[in-house]
Amino acid sequence: RSRRFWSSLDELIDEEGFREWLAGEFPAASSMFDDPGRRQFLKLMGASLLLAGLGGCSDGKSGQALPYVNQPEGMVVGVPRYYATAVPFEGYAQPVIATTYASRPTKLDGNPDHPVTRGTSDAFMQSMVFELYDPERSKLPLKDGQVTTWGAATAALTQLRADWRERQGEGLRILTGATTSPTLIRQMAKLTKQFPKVRWSKHQPVVSVRQDAALALAFGRAVTPHYQLDKCDLIVSLDHDLLGPGPHQVAHAQAWASKRGEIAPGGGRAKLYVAESVPGLTGTVADARLPCDASRISLLAQALAAEFGIGDASAALNEREQKWLTNAVNDLRPHASASLVVIGPHHAPEIQALAPAINAALKSEAVWYSEPIVEVGEPMPLATLTKEIAAGSVDTLVMLDCNPAYTAPALLKFTELLKKVPHRVHAGLHADETAQLCQWHLPLSHALESWSDGRAVDGSVVLTQPVVAPLYDTRSAHEMLDLLLGVSDAKADAAVRATWSEKFGDDFKARWRKALHDGVVADTEAQPLALALVDALDGVVIGPGDHRVGQ
């Protein structure tokens, strides 16, 4: 019995036993195949559907993203082209070099000319290519779950703007993720100027809110820490996965590898002490790893601080914890300036504040502090927003590139409260849980399709340029904000160019081209601050002397 192929439905129908099976399985449909007129009707309908689908494939906006007929000038088949750009991660910009073949991005690597990545990457950076080609991405605007047009969406937003203007933005709330984009921050400032009573909340599921509070507690102001693992002879980590997933992973792993790999002449190999409640990548390479309950981390931190005259450790440690701590302290003292103590960002601010106090007492040169790179907002933005929704003071909620219906804590009951907002607009890459609860869902362009900007973890500004034209009928986050500002047909790069034409001044053209080529805006990296620790932190951190850092 060789394999058989049918060239038409007629041949399949005439197969022996087929009609009997059809009559028994689908008696109502079998009569259609007996009547020649009905069979011809089905053929014509099938052809019509195929032609209709073919006609729907054209999209003027995405012309450059379709396979070309005439090969562009300067393009050689099979030879890759490279573009410096960036992809977002928890609000930061990750500097990358995009490899493209025939104008299609195929791989991302860290920008070798940028001090953060230096040609290296992580799994999150690589996965952005898969996100670009994700077939589940939103392709068209939706109104109440039904496909609509950008014209209809623009008309609806224009009508809402008239109401915002009358009420000066009262009842209008904008919810986004964490951001370091100078352009987005400028656009939001402009929107606030138009509508003084609008409120902007930033919600990020994985954030360092407690770390921000801890540093403000330690120094009396908001700062961002910068760990220099390549300068460490010894690291003591209390439940902080320094080498684990996050926007700092590439920089930290590279710096640690440079110190850990080869034994430097005249020196020893860097050592790592880790106490952790959940197994992490940092613990896997530790010289001395102490698995413990999360509740014990605070006791270990206070006991470690007390060894250097900071605070008072009244809680007793068990034998295993005491042995680990004694060994860590004995190694810290001879390597004081080349050592680093870190405490997990998810612990209480009062406990985290012990880390900068200990590092200051050690006169550590492995950490310095700068102005905040990610703007510090309110500690619980969603909690405040849900209270306002419950009180009926939110008339319009615009959610940009975030999914609070999925990421919000269950206790806030955000999903139930969101339905009470009269006007709900969601803009994102996917028609996700939040989009399904909104009247309007507007598809966003991918980072590799968009113009934007942002700051890397070292504070330097990276310009994001598109490496492929939008594959679908989408808009960037900046184009969305232009719509809210009343600009309905702005160019894709208009908002970013406006930001940097103001900053670059008369030398805009040359500096703009150089920033795009290099993948970084020169002289924008963060600078160290001279800070003094607060003398007393509610009796938790009390250290002698003038603990100054960043000098």
Coordinates of C-alpha atoms in Angstrom, one line a residue:
R1 CA 0.0 0.0 0.0
S2 CA 1.9 3.1 -1.3
R3 CA 1.1 6.6 0.0
R4 CA -1.6 8.4 -2.0
F5 CA -2.2 12.1 -2.5
W6 CA -5.4 13.7 -3.6
S7 CA -5.1 16.5 -6.1
S8 CA -8.7 17.7 -5.6
L9 CA -11.6 17.2 -3.2
D10 CA -13.4 15.3 -5.9
E11 CA -10.8 12.5 -5.9
L12 CA -11.1 12.3 -2.1
I13 CA -14.9 12.0 -2.2
D14 CA -14.7 9.2 -4.7
E15 CA -12.4 7.2 -2.5
E16 CA -14.0 3.8 -1.7
G17 CA -15.9 3.9 1.5
F18 CA -15.7 7.7 2.0
R19 CA -19.3 8.5 1.2
E20 CA -20.5 5.8 3.6
W21 CA -18.4 7.2 6.4
L22 CA -19.5 10.7 5.7
A23 CA -23.2 9.7 5.7
G24 CA -22.8 7.9 9.0
E25 CA -20.6 10.6 10.7
F26 CA -22.2 13.8 9.3
P27 CA -25.5 12.9 7.7
A28 CA -26.5 16.6 7.4
A29 CA -23.4 17.5 5.4
S30 CA -23.3 14.4 3.2
S31 CA -26.0 15.7 0.9
M32 CA -23.9 18.7 -0.1
F33 CA -21.4 16.4 -1.8
D34 CA -24.1 14.6 -3.7
D35 CA -25.5 17.7 -5.3
P36 CA -23.2 19.1 -8.0
G37 CA -24.5 22.6 -7.6
R38 CA -23.7 22.7 -3.9
R39 CA -20.2 21.2 -4.5
Q40 CA -19.5 24.0 -7.0
F41 CA -20.8 26.6 -4.5
L42 CA -18.3 25.3 -1.9
K43 CA -15.5 25.5 -4.3
L44 CA -16.2 29.1 -5.2
M45 CA -16.6 30.0 -1.5
G46 CA -13.2 28.5 -0.7
A47 CA -11.6 30.4 -3.6
S48 CA -13.2 33.6 -2.4
L49 CA -11.9 33.2 1.1
L50 CA -8.4 32.5 -0.1
L51 CA -8.4 35.6 -2.3
A52 CA -9.8 37.7 0.6
G53 CA -7.0 36.5 2.8
L54 CA -4.5 37.3 0.2
G55 CA -5.9 40.8 -0.2
G56 CA -5.6 41.4 3.5
C57 CA -1.9 40.8 3.5
S58 CA -1.0 44.2 2.1
D59 CA -0.1 46.9 4.6
G60 CA 1.3 50.3 3.5
K61 CA 2.8 51.1 6.8
S62 CA 4.9 47.9 6.8
G63 CA 6.2 48.2 3.3
Q64 CA 9.8 48.1 4.3
A65 CA 9.3 45.0 6.4
L66 CA 8.1 42.9 3.4
P67 CA 10.5 40.9 1.2
Y68 CA 11.9 43.2 -1.4
V69 CA 11.8 42.6 -5.1
N70 CA 14.7 44.8 -6.1
Q71 CA 17.7 44.3 -3.9
P72 CA 18.6 47.6 -2.0
E73 CA 21.8 49.3 -3.0
G74 CA 24.8 48.2 -1.0
M75 CA 23.3 45.0 0.3
V76 CA 25.1 41.7 -0.4
V77 CA 23.1 38.5 0.0
G78 CA 24.4 36.4 2.9
V79 CA 26.5 39.1 4.4
P80 CA 25.2 40.4 7.8
R81 CA 24.8 44.1 8.7
Y82 CA 25.2 45.4 12.3
Y83 CA 23.4 48.1 14.1
A84 CA 24.0 49.6 17.6
T85 CA 20.7 49.9 19.5
A86 CA 19.2 48.9 22.9
V87 CA 16.5 46.7 24.3
P88 CA 14.6 47.5 27.6
F89 CA 14.9 45.5 30.8
E90 CA 13.1 46.7 34.0
G91 CA 13.3 50.3 32.8
Y92 CA 17.0 50.2 31.9
A93 CA 18.4 50.2 28.4
Q94 CA 20.6 47.2 27.5
P95 CA 23.1 48.3 24.9
V96 CA 23.2 45.7 22.0
I97 CA 24.5 45.1 18.5
A98 CA 21.8 43.7 16.3
T99 CA 22.9 41.3 13.6
T100 CA 20.6 41.5 10.5
Y101 CA 20.4 39.4 7.3
A102 CA 18.4 40.9 4.4
S103 CA 17.1 43.6 6.8
R104 CA 15.9 41.0 9.4
P105 CA 17.4 40.9 12.9
T106 CA 18.6 37.4 13.8
K107 CA 20.7 37.8 16.9
L108 CA 21.6 40.3 19.6
D109 CA 24.9 40.7 21.4
G110 CA 26.1 43.1 23.9
N111 CA 27.7 46.3 22.4
P112 CA 31.5 45.7 22.6
D113 CA 32.1 49.5 22.8
H114 CA 29.8 50.0 25.8
P115 CA 31.3 49.5 29.3
V116 CA 28.2 47.7 30.6
T117 CA 28.0 44.9 28.1
R118 CA 31.4 44.8 26.3
G119 CA 30.2 42.3 23.8
T120 CA 28.5 39.9 26.3
S121 CA 24.9 39.1 26.7
D122 CA 22.4 37.1 28.8
A123 CA 19.3 35.0 28.1
F124 CA 16.9 38.0 28.5
M125 CA 18.8 40.0 25.8
Q126 CA 18.8 37.0 23.4
S127 CA 15.1 36.3 23.9
M128 CA 14.2 39.8 22.6
V129 CA 14.6 38.4 19.0
F130 CA 12.0 35.7 19.7
E131 CA 9.7 38.4 21.2
L132 CA 10.0 40.3 17.9
Y133 CA 8.8 37.3 15.9
D134 CA 6.2 36.1 18.4
P135 CA 3.1 35.2 16.4
E136 CA 0.9 36.1 19.4
R137 CA 1.9 39.8 19.3
S138 CA -0.9 42.2 18.8
K139 CA -1.3 43.3 15.1
L140 CA -4.2 45.6 15.0
P141 CA -6.1 47.9 17.4
L142 CA -9.1 46.4 19.3
K143 CA -12.3 48.0 20.5
D144 CA -14.2 45.8 23.0
G145 CA -12.3 42.8 21.6
Q146 CA -13.1 43.5 18.0
V147 CA -10.6 44.7 15.3
T148 CA -10.8 48.4 14.6
T149 CA -8.6 51.1 13.1
W150 CA -6.1 53.6 14.3
G151 CA -8.4 56.3 12.9
A152 CA -11.2 55.2 15.2
A153 CA -8.8 55.1 18.2
T154 CA -7.4 58.6 17.4
A155 CA -11.0 59.9 17.2
A156 CA -11.8 58.4 20.6
L157 CA -8.7 59.8 22.2
T158 CA -9.4 63.2 20.7
Q159 CA -12.9 63.2 22.2
L160 CA -11.4 62.2 25.6
R161 CA -8.8 65.0 25.3
A162 CA -11.6 67.6 25.1
D163 CA -13.0 66.3 28.4
W164 CA -9.5 66.3 30.0
R165 CA -9.0 69.9 28.8
E166 CA -12.2 71.1 30.5
R167 CA -11.3 69.4 33.8
Q168 CA -7.5 70.1 33.5
G169 CA -6.8 66.4 33.5
E170 CA -8.7 65.6 36.7
G171 CA -9.6 61.9 36.7
L172 CA -6.9 61.0 34.2
R173 CA -4.3 58.5 35.3
I174 CA -1.3 57.2 33.4
L175 CA 0.2 53.9 34.5
T176 CA 3.6 52.7 33.0
G177 CA 6.5 50.5 34.0
A178 CA 9.7 51.9 35.4
T179 CA 11.6 54.0 32.8
T180 CA 14.8 55.8 32.3
S181 CA 13.9 57.2 28.9
P182 CA 14.6 61.0 28.7
T183 CA 12.1 61.3 25.9
L184 CA 9.3 59.6 27.7
I185 CA 10.0 61.7 30.8
R186 CA 9.9 64.8 28.7
Q187 CA 6.7 63.8 27.1
M188 CA 5.1 63.1 30.4
A189 CA 6.2 66.5 31.7
K190 CA 4.6 68.1 28.6
L191 CA 1.4 66.2 29.2
T192 CA 1.4 67.3 32.9
K193 CA 1.8 70.9 31.7
Q194 CA -1.3 70.5 29.4
F195 CA -3.3 68.8 32.1
P196 CA -2.0 69.9 35.5
K197 CA -4.2 67.4 37.5
V198 CA -3.1 64.3 35.7
R199 CA -1.2 61.7 37.7
W200 CA 1.6 59.4 36.5
S201 CA 2.2 56.2 38.4
K202 CA 5.0 53.7 37.6
H203 CA 4.5 50.1 38.5
Q204 CA 7.2 47.5 38.0
P205 CA 6.6 43.9 39.2
V206 CA 10.3 43.4 40.1
V207 CA 11.7 46.5 41.6
S208 CA 14.2 47.8 44.1
V209 CA 11.7 50.0 46.0
R210 CA 12.9 48.7 49.4
Q211 CA 16.5 49.3 48.3
D212 CA 15.7 52.9 47.4
A213 CA 14.1 53.3 50.8
A214 CA 17.1 51.7 52.5
L215 CA 19.6 54.0 50.8
A216 CA 17.5 57.1 51.6
L217 CA 17.5 55.9 55.2
A218 CA 21.3 55.5 55.2
F219 CA 22.2 58.7 53.4
G220 CA 19.2 60.9 53.9
R221 CA 18.5 61.1 50.1
A222 CA 17.8 58.9 47.1
V223 CA 20.9 57.4 45.4
T224 CA 21.9 54.5 43.2
P225 CA 24.6 52.1 44.3
H226 CA 27.3 50.9 41.8
Y227 CA 29.1 47.7 42.8
Q228 CA 32.6 47.2 41.3
L229 CA 33.1 43.4 41.6
D230 CA 36.3 43.6 39.7
K231 CA 37.9 45.5 42.6
C232 CA 36.8 42.9 45.2
D233 CA 39.1 40.5 47.0
L234 CA 36.2 39.4 49.2
I235 CA 32.4 39.7 48.9
V236 CA 29.9 38.9 51.6
S237 CA 26.4 38.5 50.2
L238 CA 23.4 38.2 52.5
D239 CA 20.6 36.9 50.4
H240 CA 21.6 39.1 47.4
D241 CA 21.9 37.2 44.1
L242 CA 24.4 39.6 42.6
L243 CA 25.2 37.3 39.6
G244 CA 21.6 36.3 39.1
P245 CA 18.9 37.6 36.7
G246 CA 18.4 41.3 36.4
P247 CA 19.6 44.4 34.4
H248 CA 23.0 44.2 36.2
Q249 CA 23.6 40.6 35.4
V250 CA 25.8 41.1 32.4
A251 CA 28.0 43.8 34.0
H252 CA 28.3 41.9 37.4
A253 CA 29.1 38.5 35.8
Q254 CA 31.7 40.0 33.6
A255 CA 33.4 42.0 36.4
W256 CA 33.3 38.9 38.7
A257 CA 34.8 36.7 36.0
S258 CA 37.7 39.0 35.5
K259 CA 38.6 38.8 39.2
R260 CA 37.7 35.2 39.8
G261 CA 39.1 33.5 36.7
E262 CA 42.9 33.8 36.9
I263 CA 45.0 34.3 40.0
A264 CA 46.6 37.7 39.6
P265 CA 50.4 37.9 40.1
G266 CA 51.2 38.6 43.7
G267 CA 47.6 38.2 44.8
G268 CA 45.0 35.6 45.5
R269 CA 41.7 34.5 44.0
A270 CA 38.7 36.5 45.1
K271 CA 36.5 34.8 47.7
L272 CA 32.8 34.8 48.1
Y273 CA 30.7 34.3 51.2
V274 CA 27.0 33.8 50.6
A275 CA 24.1 33.3 53.0
E276 CA 20.9 32.7 51.1
S277 CA 17.3 31.6 51.7
V278 CA 16.7 30.7 48.0
P279 CA 19.3 29.0 45.8
G280 CA 20.7 31.5 43.3
L281 CA 23.6 31.8 40.8
T282 CA 25.7 33.6 43.3
G283 CA 25.5 30.8 45.8
T284 CA 26.6 28.2 43.2
V285 CA 30.1 29.9 42.9
A286 CA 30.4 30.7 46.6
D287 CA 33.5 29.6 48.6
A288 CA 31.4 29.4 51.8
R289 CA 27.6 29.0 51.3
L290 CA 25.2 29.2 54.2
P291 CA 21.7 28.0 53.4
C292 CA 19.3 29.5 55.9
D293 CA 15.7 30.7 56.5
A294 CA 14.9 34.2 55.2
S295 CA 14.1 35.2 58.8
R296 CA 17.7 34.6 59.8
I297 CA 19.2 37.0 57.3
S298 CA 18.3 40.0 59.5
L299 CA 20.0 38.4 62.5
L300 CA 23.1 37.7 60.4
A301 CA 23.2 41.3 59.1
Q302 CA 22.9 42.8 62.6
A303 CA 25.6 40.4 63.9
L304 CA 27.9 41.3 61.1
A305 CA 27.4 45.0 61.6
A306 CA 28.0 44.7 65.3
E307 CA 31.5 43.2 64.6
F308 CA 32.4 46.6 63.1
G309 CA 30.8 48.7 65.9
I310 CA 27.5 49.4 64.1
G311 CA 24.2 48.8 65.9
D312 CA 23.7 46.1 68.4
A313 CA 23.2 42.4 67.7
S314 CA 21.1 41.1 70.6
A315 CA 19.9 37.9 68.8
A316 CA 22.0 34.8 69.2
L317 CA 23.1 32.8 66.2
N318 CA 23.2 29.0 66.0
E319 CA 26.5 27.2 65.8
R320 CA 26.5 26.9 62.0
E321 CA 25.7 30.5 61.5
Q322 CA 28.2 31.7 64.0
K323 CA 31.0 29.7 62.3
W324 CA 30.1 31.1 58.9
L325 CA 30.0 34.7 60.3
T326 CA 33.3 34.3 62.2
N327 CA 35.1 33.1 59.1
A328 CA 33.6 36.0 57.0
V329 CA 34.7 38.6 59.5
N330 CA 38.2 37.1 59.8
D331 CA 38.5 37.5 56.0
L332 CA 36.9 40.9 55.9
R333 CA 39.4 42.6 58.2
P334 CA 42.6 42.1 56.2
H335 CA 40.8 42.9 52.9
A336 CA 38.7 45.8 54.2
S337 CA 39.2 48.3 51.3
A338 CA 38.9 45.6 48.7
S339 CA 35.8 44.0 50.2
L340 CA 32.0 44.4 49.7
V341 CA 29.0 43.6 51.8
V342 CA 25.6 43.4 50.2
I343 CA 22.1 42.6 51.5
G344 CA 19.2 41.5 49.4
P345 CA 16.9 44.3 48.0
H346 CA 13.8 42.5 49.2
H347 CA 14.6 42.7 52.9
A348 CA 13.4 45.5 55.2
P349 CA 15.0 48.9 54.6
E350 CA 16.3 49.0 58.2
I351 CA 18.3 45.8 57.6
Q352 CA 19.5 46.8 54.1
A353 CA 20.8 50.1 55.5
L354 CA 23.4 48.1 57.4
A355 CA 25.2 47.3 54.2
P356 CA 26.4 50.8 53.3
A357 CA 27.3 51.4 56.9
I358 CA 29.5 48.3 57.0
N359 CA 31.1 49.2 53.7
A360 CA 31.8 52.7 54.9
A361 CA 33.4 51.3 58.1
L362 CA 35.6 49.0 56.0
K363 CA 36.4 52.0 53.7
S364 CA 35.4 49.9 50.8
E365 CA 36.5 51.0 47.3
A366 CA 34.3 48.5 45.6
V367 CA 31.1 50.6 45.8
W368 CA 30.2 54.1 44.9
Y369 CA 26.9 56.0 44.7
S370 CA 25.4 58.3 42.1
E371 CA 22.2 60.3 41.5
P372 CA 19.2 57.9 40.9
I373 CA 19.2 56.4 37.4
V374 CA 15.6 55.2 37.7
E375 CA 13.4 57.9 39.1
V376 CA 12.2 57.0 42.6
G377 CA 8.5 57.2 42.6
E378 CA 5.9 56.5 45.3
P379 CA 6.6 53.3 47.2
M380 CA 3.2 51.6 46.5
P381 CA 1.9 53.2 43.2
L382 CA -0.8 50.5 42.6
A383 CA -2.1 50.6 46.1
T384 CA -2.6 54.4 45.8
L385 CA -4.2 53.9 42.3
T386 CA -6.6 51.2 43.5
K387 CA -7.7 53.5 46.4
E388 CA -8.5 56.3 43.9
I389 CA -10.4 53.9 41.7
A390 CA -12.4 52.6 44.6
A391 CA -13.2 56.2 45.6
G392 CA -14.5 56.9 42.1
S393 CA -11.9 59.6 41.3
V394 CA -10.5 57.9 38.2
D395 CA -12.4 58.6 35.0
T396 CA -9.8 57.5 32.5
L397 CA -6.9 55.1 33.0
V398 CA -4.2 54.7 30.3
M399 CA -1.9 51.8 30.8
L400 CA 1.2 51.9 28.7
D401 CA 3.4 48.7 28.2
C402 CA 2.4 47.1 31.5
N403 CA 0.1 44.3 32.7
P404 CA -1.2 45.2 36.2
A405 CA -4.1 42.8 36.0
Y406 CA -1.5 40.0 36.0
T407 CA 1.3 41.5 38.1
A408 CA -0.7 43.3 40.8
P409 CA -0.9 41.7 44.3
A410 CA -4.1 39.8 44.7
L411 CA -4.9 41.7 47.9
L412 CA -5.3 44.9 46.0
K413 CA -8.2 43.4 43.9
F414 CA -7.0 45.5 41.0
T415 CA -8.8 43.3 38.4
E416 CA -12.2 43.8 40.0
L417 CA -11.7 47.6 40.6
L418 CA -10.4 48.2 37.0
K419 CA -13.9 47.4 35.6
K420 CA -15.3 50.4 37.5
V421 CA -13.2 52.9 35.5
P422 CA -15.4 54.4 32.8
H423 CA -12.6 54.7 30.2
R424 CA -9.9 52.2 30.0
V425 CA -7.1 52.2 27.4
H426 CA -4.3 49.6 27.2
A427 CA -1.3 49.8 24.9
G428 CA 1.1 46.8 24.8
L429 CA 2.8 44.1 22.8
H430 CA 0.1 41.5 23.6
A431 CA -3.7 41.4 24.1
D432 CA -3.0 40.3 27.7
E433 CA -5.0 40.0 30.9
T434 CA -5.2 43.8 31.2
A435 CA -6.1 44.4 27.6
Q436 CA -9.1 42.0 27.9
L437 CA -10.5 44.2 30.7
C438 CA -10.2 47.4 28.6
Q439 CA -12.4 49.0 26.0
W440 CA -9.4 49.9 23.9
H441 CA -6.3 47.8 23.2
L442 CA -3.6 49.5 21.1
P443 CA -0.7 47.4 19.8
L444 CA 2.8 48.7 20.6
S445 CA 5.9 48.3 18.3
H446 CA 8.7 46.1 19.5
A447 CA 11.9 47.7 20.8
L448 CA 13.7 46.5 17.6
E449 CA 11.0 48.3 15.5
S450 CA 11.1 51.6 17.5
W451 CA 12.9 54.8 18.1
S452 CA 13.5 55.5 21.7
D453 CA 16.2 56.2 24.3
G454 CA 17.1 55.1 27.8
R455 CA 19.8 54.8 30.4
A456 CA 22.0 51.8 31.0
V457 CA 22.9 50.7 34.5
D458 CA 25.9 52.9 34.5
G459 CA 23.8 55.9 33.8
S460 CA 24.9 56.4 30.2
V461 CA 22.2 57.3 27.6
V462 CA 21.7 54.8 24.8
L463 CA 19.7 55.7 21.7
T464 CA 17.4 53.0 20.4
Q465 CA 17.0 52.9 16.6
P466 CA 14.8 50.5 14.7
V467 CA 16.6 47.6 12.8
V468 CA 13.5 46.5 11.0
A469 CA 10.3 48.3 10.0
P470 CA 7.2 47.5 12.0
L471 CA 6.0 44.0 11.1
Y472 CA 2.4 44.9 12.0
D473 CA 0.2 48.0 12.2
T474 CA 1.7 49.2 15.5
R475 CA 2.9 52.4 17.2
S476 CA 5.8 53.0 19.6
A477 CA 5.3 54.2 23.2
H478 CA 6.4 57.7 22.2
E479 CA 3.9 57.8 19.3
M480 CA 1.2 56.8 21.8
L481 CA 2.2 59.7 24.1
D482 CA 2.1 62.0 21.1
L483 CA -1.5 60.8 20.6
L484 CA -2.3 61.7 24.2
L485 CA -0.7 65.1 23.6
G486 CA -2.9 65.7 20.5
V487 CA -0.4 65.0 17.8
S488 CA -2.1 62.3 15.7
D489 CA 0.3 61.8 12.8
A490 CA 3.8 62.3 14.2
K491 CA 6.9 60.7 12.6
A492 CA 8.3 57.7 14.3
D493 CA 11.5 59.4 15.3
A494 CA 10.0 62.9 16.0
A495 CA 9.8 62.7 19.8
V496 CA 13.3 61.3 20.2
R497 CA 14.8 63.8 17.8
A498 CA 13.0 66.6 19.6
T499 CA 14.6 65.6 23.0
W500 CA 18.1 65.4 21.7
S501 CA 18.0 68.4 19.3
E502 CA 17.3 70.4 22.5
K503 CA 20.2 68.8 24.3
F504 CA 22.7 68.7 21.5
G505 CA 22.0 72.2 20.3
D506 CA 23.7 73.6 17.2
D507 CA 25.9 70.4 16.9
F508 CA 22.8 68.2 16.7
K509 CA 23.5 66.5 13.4
A510 CA 27.0 65.4 14.1
R511 CA 26.4 64.3 17.7
W512 CA 23.2 62.5 16.7
R513 CA 25.0 60.4 14.0
K514 CA 27.8 59.6 16.4
A515 CA 25.4 58.5 19.2
L516 CA 23.6 56.2 16.7
H517 CA 26.9 54.8 15.4
D518 CA 28.5 54.2 18.8
G519 CA 25.4 53.1 20.6
V520 CA 25.9 55.6 23.5
V521 CA 25.6 59.4 24.0
A522 CA 29.1 60.5 25.1
D523 CA 29.7 61.9 28.6
T524 CA 26.3 60.9 30.0
E525 CA 27.4 58.2 32.5
A526 CA 26.7 58.6 36.2
Q527 CA 29.2 60.4 38.4
P528 CA 30.2 59.5 42.1
L529 CA 28.7 61.6 44.9
A530 CA 30.4 62.6 48.1
L531 CA 28.0 61.4 50.8
A532 CA 27.9 61.1 54.6
L533 CA 26.0 58.4 56.3
V534 CA 23.3 59.3 58.7
D535 CA 24.6 59.0 62.3
A536 CA 21.7 57.1 63.6
L537 CA 18.9 55.2 61.9
D538 CA 16.3 54.6 64.6
G539 CA 18.9 52.8 66.7
V540 CA 19.6 50.3 64.0
V541 CA 22.7 51.8 62.3
I542 CA 24.9 53.7 64.7
G543 CA 28.5 53.9 63.5
P544 CA 31.5 55.9 64.9
G545 CA 33.4 58.4 62.7
D546 CA 32.6 60.2 59.5
H547 CA 31.7 57.4 57.1
R548 CA 32.2 59.1 53.8
V549 CA 32.0 57.4 50.5
G550 CA 32.6 58.2 46.8
Q551 CA 35.6 60.5 47.5

